PDB file of C-alpha atoms in Angstrom:
ATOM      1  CA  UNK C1103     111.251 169.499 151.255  1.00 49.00           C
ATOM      2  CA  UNK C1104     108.122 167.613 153.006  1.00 49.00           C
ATOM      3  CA  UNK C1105     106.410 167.597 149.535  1.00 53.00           C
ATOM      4  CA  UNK C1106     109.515 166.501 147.590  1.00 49.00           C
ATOM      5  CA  UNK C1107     109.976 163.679 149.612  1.00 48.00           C
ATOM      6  CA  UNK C1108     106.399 162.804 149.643  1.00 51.00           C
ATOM      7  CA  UNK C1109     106.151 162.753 145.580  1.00 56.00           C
ATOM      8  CA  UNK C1110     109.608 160.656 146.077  1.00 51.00           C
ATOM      9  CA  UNK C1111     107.508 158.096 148.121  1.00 49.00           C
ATOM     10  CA  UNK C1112     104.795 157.968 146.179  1.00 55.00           C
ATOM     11  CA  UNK C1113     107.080 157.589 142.892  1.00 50.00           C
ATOM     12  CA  UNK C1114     109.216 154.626 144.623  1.00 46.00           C
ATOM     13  CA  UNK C1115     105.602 152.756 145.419  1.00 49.00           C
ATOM     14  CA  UNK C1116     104.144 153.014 142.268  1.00 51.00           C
ATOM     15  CA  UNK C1117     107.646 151.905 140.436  1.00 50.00           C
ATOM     16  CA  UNK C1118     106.875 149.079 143.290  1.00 57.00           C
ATOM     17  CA  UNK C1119     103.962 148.457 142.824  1.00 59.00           C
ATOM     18  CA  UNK C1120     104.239 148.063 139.001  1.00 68.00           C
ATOM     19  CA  UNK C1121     107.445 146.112 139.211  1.00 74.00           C
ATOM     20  CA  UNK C1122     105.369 143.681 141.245  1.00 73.00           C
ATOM     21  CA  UNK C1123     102.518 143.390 138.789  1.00 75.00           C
ATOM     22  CA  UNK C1124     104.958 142.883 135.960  1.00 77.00           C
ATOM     23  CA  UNK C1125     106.321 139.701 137.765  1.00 80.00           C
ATOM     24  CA  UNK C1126     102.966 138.449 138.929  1.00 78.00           C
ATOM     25  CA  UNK C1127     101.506 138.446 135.032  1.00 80.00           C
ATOM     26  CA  UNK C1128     104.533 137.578 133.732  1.00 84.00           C
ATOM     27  CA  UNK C1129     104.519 134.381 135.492  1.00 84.00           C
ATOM     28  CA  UNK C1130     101.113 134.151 135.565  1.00 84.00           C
ATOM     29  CA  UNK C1131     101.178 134.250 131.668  1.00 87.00           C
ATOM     30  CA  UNK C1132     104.079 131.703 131.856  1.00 89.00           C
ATOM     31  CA  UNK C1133     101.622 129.423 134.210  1.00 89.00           C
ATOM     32  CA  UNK C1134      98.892 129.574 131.476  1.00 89.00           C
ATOM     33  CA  UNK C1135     101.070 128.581 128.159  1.00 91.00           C
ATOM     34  CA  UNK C1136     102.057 125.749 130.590  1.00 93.00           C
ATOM     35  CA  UNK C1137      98.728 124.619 131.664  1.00 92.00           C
ATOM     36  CA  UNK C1138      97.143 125.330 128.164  1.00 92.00           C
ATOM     37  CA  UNK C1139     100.091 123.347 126.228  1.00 93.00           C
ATOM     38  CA  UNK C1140      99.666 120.118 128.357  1.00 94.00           C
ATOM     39  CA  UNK C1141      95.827 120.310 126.995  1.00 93.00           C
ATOM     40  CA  UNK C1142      97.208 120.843 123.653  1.00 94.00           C
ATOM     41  CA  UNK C1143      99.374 118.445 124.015  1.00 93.00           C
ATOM     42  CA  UNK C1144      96.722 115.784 125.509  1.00 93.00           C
ATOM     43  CA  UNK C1145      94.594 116.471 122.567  1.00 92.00           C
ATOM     44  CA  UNK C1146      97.407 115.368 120.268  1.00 92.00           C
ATOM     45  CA  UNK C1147      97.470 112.109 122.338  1.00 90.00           C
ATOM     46  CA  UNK C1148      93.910 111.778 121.727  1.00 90.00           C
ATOM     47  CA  UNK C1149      94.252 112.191 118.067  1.00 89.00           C
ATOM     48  CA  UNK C1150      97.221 109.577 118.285  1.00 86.00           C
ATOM     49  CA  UNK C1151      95.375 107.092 120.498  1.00 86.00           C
ATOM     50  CA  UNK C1152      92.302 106.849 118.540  1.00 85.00           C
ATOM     51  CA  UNK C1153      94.639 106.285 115.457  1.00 85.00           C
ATOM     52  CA  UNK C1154      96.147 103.423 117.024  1.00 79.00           C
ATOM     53  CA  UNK C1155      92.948 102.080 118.535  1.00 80.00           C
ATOM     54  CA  UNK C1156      91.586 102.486 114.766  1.00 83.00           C
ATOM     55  CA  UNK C1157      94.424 100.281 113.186  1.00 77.00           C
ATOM     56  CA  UNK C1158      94.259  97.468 115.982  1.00 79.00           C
ATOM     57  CA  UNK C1159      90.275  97.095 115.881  1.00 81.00           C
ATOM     58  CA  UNK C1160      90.589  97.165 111.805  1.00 80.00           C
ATOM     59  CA  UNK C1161      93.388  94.347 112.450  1.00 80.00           C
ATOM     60  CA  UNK C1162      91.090  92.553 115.251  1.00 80.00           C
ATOM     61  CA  UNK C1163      88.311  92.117 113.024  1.00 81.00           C
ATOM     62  CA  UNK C1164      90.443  91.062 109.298  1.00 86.00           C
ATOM     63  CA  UNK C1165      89.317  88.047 107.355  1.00 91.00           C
ATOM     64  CA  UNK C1166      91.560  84.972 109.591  1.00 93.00           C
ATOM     65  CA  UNK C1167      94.443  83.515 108.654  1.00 94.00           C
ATOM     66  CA  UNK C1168      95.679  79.970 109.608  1.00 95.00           C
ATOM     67  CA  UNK C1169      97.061  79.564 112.950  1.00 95.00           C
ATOM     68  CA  UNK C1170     101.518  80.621 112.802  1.00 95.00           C
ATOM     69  CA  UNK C1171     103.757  77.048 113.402  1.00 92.00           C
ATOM     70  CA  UNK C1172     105.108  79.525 116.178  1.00 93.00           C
ATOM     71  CA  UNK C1173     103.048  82.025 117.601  1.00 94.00           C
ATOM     72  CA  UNK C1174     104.530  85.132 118.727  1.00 92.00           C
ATOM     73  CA  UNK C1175     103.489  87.650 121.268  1.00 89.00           C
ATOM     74  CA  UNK C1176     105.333  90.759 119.586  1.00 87.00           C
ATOM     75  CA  UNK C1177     104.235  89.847 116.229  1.00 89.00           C
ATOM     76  CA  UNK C1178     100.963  87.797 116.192  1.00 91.00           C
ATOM     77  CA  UNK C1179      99.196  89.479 119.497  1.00 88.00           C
ATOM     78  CA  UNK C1180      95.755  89.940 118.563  1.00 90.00           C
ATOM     79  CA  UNK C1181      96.285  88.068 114.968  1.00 94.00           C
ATOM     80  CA  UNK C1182      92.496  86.432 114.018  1.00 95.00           C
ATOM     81  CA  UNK C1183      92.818  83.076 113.345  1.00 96.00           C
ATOM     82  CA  UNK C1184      90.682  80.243 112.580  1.00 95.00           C
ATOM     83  CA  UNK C1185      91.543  76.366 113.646  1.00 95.00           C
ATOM     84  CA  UNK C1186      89.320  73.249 113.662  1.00 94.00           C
ATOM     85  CA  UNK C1187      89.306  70.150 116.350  1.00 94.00           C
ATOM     86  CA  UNK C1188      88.146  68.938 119.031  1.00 93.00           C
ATOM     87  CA  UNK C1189      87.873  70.431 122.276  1.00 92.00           C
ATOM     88  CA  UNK C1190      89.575  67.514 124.899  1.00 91.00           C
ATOM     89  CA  UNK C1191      86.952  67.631 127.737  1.00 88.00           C
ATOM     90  CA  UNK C1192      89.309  69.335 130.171  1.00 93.00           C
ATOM     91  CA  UNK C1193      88.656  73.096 131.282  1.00 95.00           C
ATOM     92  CA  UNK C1194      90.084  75.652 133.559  1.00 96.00           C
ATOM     93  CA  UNK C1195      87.696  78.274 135.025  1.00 97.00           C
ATOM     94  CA  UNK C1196      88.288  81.901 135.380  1.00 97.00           C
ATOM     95  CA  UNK C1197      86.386  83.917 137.707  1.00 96.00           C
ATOM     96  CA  UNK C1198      85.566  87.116 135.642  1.00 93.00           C
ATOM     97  CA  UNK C1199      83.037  89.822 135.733  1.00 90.00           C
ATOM     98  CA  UNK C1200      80.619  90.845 132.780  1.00 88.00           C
ATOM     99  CA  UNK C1201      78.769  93.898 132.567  1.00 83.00           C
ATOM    100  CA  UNK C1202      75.666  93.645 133.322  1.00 81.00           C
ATOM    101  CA  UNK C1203      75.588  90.310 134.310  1.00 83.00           C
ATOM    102  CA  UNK C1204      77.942  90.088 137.058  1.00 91.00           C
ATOM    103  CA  UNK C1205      79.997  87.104 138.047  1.00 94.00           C
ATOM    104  CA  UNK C1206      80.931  84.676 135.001  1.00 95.00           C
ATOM    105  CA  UNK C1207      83.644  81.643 134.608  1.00 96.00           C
ATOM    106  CA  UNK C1208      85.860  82.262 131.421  1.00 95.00           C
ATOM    107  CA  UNK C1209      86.125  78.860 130.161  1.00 95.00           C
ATOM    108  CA  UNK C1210      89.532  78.091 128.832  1.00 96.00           C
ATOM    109  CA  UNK C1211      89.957  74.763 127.133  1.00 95.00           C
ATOM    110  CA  UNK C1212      92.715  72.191 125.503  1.00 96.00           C
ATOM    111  CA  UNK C1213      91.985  72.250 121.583  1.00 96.00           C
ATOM    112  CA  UNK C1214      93.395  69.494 119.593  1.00 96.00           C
ATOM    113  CA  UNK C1215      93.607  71.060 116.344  1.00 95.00           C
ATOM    114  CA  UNK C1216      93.473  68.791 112.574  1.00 93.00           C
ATOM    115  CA  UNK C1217      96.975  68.568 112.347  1.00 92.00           C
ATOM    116  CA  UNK C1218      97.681  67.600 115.879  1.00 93.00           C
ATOM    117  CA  UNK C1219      98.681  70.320 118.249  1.00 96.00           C
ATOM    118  CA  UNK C1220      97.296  71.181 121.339  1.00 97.00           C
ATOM    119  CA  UNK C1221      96.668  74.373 121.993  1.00 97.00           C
ATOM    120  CA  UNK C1222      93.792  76.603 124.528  1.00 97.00           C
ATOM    121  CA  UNK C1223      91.154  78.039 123.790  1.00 96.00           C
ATOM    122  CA  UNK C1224      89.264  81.106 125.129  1.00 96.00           C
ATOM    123  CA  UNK C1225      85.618  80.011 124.779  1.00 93.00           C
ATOM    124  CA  UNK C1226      83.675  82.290 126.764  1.00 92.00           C
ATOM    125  CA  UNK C1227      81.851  82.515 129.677  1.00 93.00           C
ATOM    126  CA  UNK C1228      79.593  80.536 131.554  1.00 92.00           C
ATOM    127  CA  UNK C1229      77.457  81.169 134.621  1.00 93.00           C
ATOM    128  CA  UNK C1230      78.709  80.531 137.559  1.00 93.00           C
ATOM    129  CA  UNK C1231      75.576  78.408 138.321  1.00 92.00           C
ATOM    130  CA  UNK C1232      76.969  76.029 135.464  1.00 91.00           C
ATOM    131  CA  UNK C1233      80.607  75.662 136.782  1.00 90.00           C
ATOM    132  CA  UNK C1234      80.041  72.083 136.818  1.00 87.00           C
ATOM    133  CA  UNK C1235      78.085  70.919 133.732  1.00 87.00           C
ATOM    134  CA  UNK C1236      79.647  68.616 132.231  1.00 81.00           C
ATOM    135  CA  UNK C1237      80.923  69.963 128.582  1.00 81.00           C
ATOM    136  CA  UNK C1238      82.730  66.471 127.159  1.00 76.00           C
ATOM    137  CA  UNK C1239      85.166  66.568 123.398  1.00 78.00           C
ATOM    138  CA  UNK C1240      83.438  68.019 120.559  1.00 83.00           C
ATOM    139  CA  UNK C1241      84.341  68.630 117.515  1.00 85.00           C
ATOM    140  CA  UNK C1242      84.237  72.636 116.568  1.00 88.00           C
ATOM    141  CA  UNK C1243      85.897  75.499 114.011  1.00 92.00           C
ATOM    142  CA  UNK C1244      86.943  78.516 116.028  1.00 94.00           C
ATOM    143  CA  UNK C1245      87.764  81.474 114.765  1.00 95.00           C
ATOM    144  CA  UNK C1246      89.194  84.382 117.114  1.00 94.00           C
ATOM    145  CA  UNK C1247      92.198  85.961 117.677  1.00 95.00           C
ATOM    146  CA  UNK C1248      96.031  85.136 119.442  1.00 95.00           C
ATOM    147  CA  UNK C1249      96.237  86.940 122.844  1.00 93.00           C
ATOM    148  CA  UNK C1250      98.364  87.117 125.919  1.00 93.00           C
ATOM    149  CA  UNK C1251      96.579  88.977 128.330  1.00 91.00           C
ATOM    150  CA  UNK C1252      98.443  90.908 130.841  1.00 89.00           C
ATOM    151  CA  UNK C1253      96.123  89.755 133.721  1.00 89.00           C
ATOM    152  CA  UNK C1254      98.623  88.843 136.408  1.00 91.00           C
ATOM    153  CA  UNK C1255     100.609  91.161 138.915  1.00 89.00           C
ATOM    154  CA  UNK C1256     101.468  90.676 142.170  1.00 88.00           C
ATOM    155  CA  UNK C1257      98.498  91.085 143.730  1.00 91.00           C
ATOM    156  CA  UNK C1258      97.007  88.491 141.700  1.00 93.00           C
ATOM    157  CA  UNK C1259      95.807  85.384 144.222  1.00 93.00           C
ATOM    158  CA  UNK C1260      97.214  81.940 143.490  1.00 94.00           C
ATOM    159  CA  UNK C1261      94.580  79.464 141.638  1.00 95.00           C
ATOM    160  CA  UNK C1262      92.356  77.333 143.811  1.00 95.00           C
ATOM    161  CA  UNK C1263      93.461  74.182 142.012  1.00 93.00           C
ATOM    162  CA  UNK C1264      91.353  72.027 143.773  1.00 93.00           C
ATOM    163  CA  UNK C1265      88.138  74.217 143.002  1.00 95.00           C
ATOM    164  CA  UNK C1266      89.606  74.706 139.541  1.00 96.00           C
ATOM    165  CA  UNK C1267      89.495  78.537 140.337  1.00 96.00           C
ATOM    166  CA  UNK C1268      91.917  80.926 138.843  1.00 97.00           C
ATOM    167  CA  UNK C1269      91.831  84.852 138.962  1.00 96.00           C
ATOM    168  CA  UNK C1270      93.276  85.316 135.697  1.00 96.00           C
ATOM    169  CA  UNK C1271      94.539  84.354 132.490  1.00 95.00           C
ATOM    170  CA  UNK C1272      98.166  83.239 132.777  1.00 96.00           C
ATOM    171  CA  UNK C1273      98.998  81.341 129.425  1.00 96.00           C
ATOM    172  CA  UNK C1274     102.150  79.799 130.277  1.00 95.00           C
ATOM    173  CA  UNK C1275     101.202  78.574 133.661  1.00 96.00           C
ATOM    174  CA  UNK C1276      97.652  77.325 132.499  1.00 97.00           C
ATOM    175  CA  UNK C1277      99.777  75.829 129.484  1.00 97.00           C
ATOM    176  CA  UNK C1278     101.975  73.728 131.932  1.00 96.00           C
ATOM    177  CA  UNK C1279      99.008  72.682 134.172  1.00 96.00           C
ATOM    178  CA  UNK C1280      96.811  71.238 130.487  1.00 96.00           C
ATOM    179  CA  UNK C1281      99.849  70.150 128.919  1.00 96.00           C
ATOM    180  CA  UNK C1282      99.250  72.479 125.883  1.00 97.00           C
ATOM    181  CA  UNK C1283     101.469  74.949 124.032  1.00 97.00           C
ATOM    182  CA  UNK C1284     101.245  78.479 125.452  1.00 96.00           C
ATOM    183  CA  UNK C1285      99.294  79.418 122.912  1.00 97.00           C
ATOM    184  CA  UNK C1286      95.689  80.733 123.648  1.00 97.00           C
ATOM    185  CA  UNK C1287      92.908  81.699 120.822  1.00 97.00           C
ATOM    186  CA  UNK C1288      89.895  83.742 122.430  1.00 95.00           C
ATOM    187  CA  UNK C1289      86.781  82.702 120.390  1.00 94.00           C
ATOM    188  CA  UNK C1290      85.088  85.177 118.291  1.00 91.00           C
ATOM    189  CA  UNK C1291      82.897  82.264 116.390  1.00 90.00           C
ATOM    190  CA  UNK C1292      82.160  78.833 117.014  1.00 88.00           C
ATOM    191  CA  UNK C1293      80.764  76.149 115.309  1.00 83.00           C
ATOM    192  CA  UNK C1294      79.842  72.536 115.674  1.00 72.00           C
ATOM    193  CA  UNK C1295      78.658  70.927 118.861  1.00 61.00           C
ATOM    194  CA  UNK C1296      80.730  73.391 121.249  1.00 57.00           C
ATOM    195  CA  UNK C1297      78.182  76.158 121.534  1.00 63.00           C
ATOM    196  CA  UNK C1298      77.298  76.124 125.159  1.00 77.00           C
ATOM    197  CA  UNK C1299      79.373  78.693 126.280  1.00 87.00           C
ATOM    198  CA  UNK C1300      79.144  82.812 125.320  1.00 88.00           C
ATOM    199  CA  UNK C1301      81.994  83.684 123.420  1.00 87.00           C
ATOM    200  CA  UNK C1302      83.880  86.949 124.818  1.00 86.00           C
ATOM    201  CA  UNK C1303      85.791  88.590 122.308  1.00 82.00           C
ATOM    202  CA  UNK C1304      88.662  90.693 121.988  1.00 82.00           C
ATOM    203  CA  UNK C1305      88.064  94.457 121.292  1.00 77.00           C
ATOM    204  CA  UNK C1306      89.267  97.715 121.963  1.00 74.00           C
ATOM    205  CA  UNK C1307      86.761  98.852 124.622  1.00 73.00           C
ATOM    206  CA  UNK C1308      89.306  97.619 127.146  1.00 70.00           C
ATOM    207  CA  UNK C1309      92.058  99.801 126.158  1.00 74.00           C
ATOM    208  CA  UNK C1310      91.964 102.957 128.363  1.00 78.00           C
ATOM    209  CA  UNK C1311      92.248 106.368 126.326  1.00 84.00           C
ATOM    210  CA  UNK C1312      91.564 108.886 128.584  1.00 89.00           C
ATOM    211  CA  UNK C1313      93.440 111.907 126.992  1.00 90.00           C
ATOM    212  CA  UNK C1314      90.220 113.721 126.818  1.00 91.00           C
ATOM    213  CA  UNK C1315      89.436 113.450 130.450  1.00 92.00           C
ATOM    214  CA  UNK C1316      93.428 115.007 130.590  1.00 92.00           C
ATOM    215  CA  UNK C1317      93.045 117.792 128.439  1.00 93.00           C
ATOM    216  CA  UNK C1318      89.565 119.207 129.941  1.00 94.00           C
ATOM    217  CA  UNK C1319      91.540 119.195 133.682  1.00 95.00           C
ATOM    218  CA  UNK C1320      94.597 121.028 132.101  1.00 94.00           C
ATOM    219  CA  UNK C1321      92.162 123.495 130.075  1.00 93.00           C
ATOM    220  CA  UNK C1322      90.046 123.822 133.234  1.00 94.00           C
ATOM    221  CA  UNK C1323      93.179 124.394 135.249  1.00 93.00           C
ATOM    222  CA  UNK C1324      94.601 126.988 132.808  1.00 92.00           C
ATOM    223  CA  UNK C1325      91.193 129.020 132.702  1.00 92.00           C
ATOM    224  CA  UNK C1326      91.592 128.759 136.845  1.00 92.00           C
ATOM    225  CA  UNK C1327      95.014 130.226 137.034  1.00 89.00           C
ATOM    226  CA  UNK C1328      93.786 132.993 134.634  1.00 88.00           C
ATOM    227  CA  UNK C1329      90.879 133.726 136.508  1.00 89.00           C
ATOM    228  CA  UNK C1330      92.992 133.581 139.833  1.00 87.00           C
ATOM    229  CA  UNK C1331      95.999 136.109 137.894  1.00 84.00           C
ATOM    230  CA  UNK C1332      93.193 138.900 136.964  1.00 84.00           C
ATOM    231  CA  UNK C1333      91.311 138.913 140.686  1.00 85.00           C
ATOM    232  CA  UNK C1334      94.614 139.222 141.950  1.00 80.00           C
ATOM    233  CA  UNK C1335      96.344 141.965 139.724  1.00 77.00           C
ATOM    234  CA  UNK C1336      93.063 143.981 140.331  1.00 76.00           C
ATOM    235  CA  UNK C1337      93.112 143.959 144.383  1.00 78.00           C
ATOM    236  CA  UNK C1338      96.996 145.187 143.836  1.00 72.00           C
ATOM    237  CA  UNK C1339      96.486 147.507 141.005  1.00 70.00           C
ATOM    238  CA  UNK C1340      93.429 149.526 142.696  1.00 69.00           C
ATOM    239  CA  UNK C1341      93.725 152.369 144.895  1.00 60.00           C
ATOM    240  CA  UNK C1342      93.350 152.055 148.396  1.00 58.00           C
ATOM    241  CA  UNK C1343      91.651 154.433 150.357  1.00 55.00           C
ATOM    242  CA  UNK C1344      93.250 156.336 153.284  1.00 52.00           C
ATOM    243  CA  UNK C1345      92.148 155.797 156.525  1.00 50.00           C
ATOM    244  CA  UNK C1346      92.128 158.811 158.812  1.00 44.00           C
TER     245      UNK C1346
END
């Protein structure tokens, strides 16, 4: 009787014991697919992104058309364009950072264009040891590209009108304060007499794509879990030695 019961016990544990290990791989293996198809997935994104960022620096950089009678930001953002004026005189400085340079003013400008409008103008940056040259009208052809930066949240400071400093580049309210449409062109090219500034253009390297990044931390996470699943089914699956 002693012995029957004993193989009964030892029959119950190892039913147990394997009943356990079922459930621990089988969710383990359900943690993996899940880990491993978000990296799948993120490399899809990648595939996607760079597609996108493909077709908008192709678009970016296309021969420029004349500038729309009424720019818009869903259709024209990012259009090239080329106008020719004359730069008014006036200016609005905004404190901006360059790699490798440091601290920079973005100059952006009134342009009275041939056929009379007035619109801004992106044209570059400046040092900020030159924040107070004088840069009078000139005459100039730009060519760049319609933007409408999304530079303003709420923990974007108010200008410093009376330093002429602004934090970033809100068209509509820089539009109001120059009297211009809210319109801006940032310069790719410019030619004439306005050539004292360093034009900044638009391009892609400011779009974040970061899929990659994603997909290496869910791959590196899956490969954790399945290293974490095997040390574990092997301290439950091996025999344990009696202690007397």
């Amino acid at each position: 009787n002693c012995s029957g019961a004993g193989r009964g016990l030892r029959l119950f544990m190892v039913v147990t014991m394997n009943r356990r290990l079922a459930l621990i791989i089988t969710a383990s293996l359900a943690g993996f697919v899940l880990l491993a198809s978000l990296g799948i997935w993120q490399m899809q994104r990648l595939d996607w992104k760079r597609g996108v960022l493909g077709e908008l620096e192709a678009a970016m950089t296309a021969d420029p058309v004349a500038l729309p009678e009424m720019p818009k930001r869903d259709e024209h953002r990012y259009l090239p364009v080329v106008v020719e004026g004359v730069f008014t005189g006036d200016e609005l400085h905004v404190l901006a950072s360059v790699k490798g340079e440091g601290a920079v003013y973005r100059i952006i400008a009134p342009f009275q264009t041939a056929d009379d409008r007035l619109i801004m103008v992106d044209r570059g940056t400046i040092p900020t040891t030159e924040k107070d040259d004088i840069r009078g009208p000139s005459g100039a052809r730009v060519v760049g590209n319609l933007h409408w930066p999304d530079e303003v949240d709420e923990f974007t400071p108010d200008p410093q009108r009376e330093e002429n400093i602004w934090f970033a580049r809100d068209v509509p309210l820089m539009a109001a304060v120059l009297g211009t449409e809210p319109v801006l062109v940032v310069a790719r090219e410019m030619s004439g007499l306005a050539t004292d500034t360093t034009p900044l253009p638009i391009d892609t390297s400011g779009i974040p794509n970061d899929h990659l990044q994603y997909a290496i931390t869910w791959f590196a996470l899956a490969l954790i879990w399945a290293g974490m699943t095997v040390t574990l089914v092997h301290r439950i699956s091996r025999p344990r030695r009696r202690r007397f």
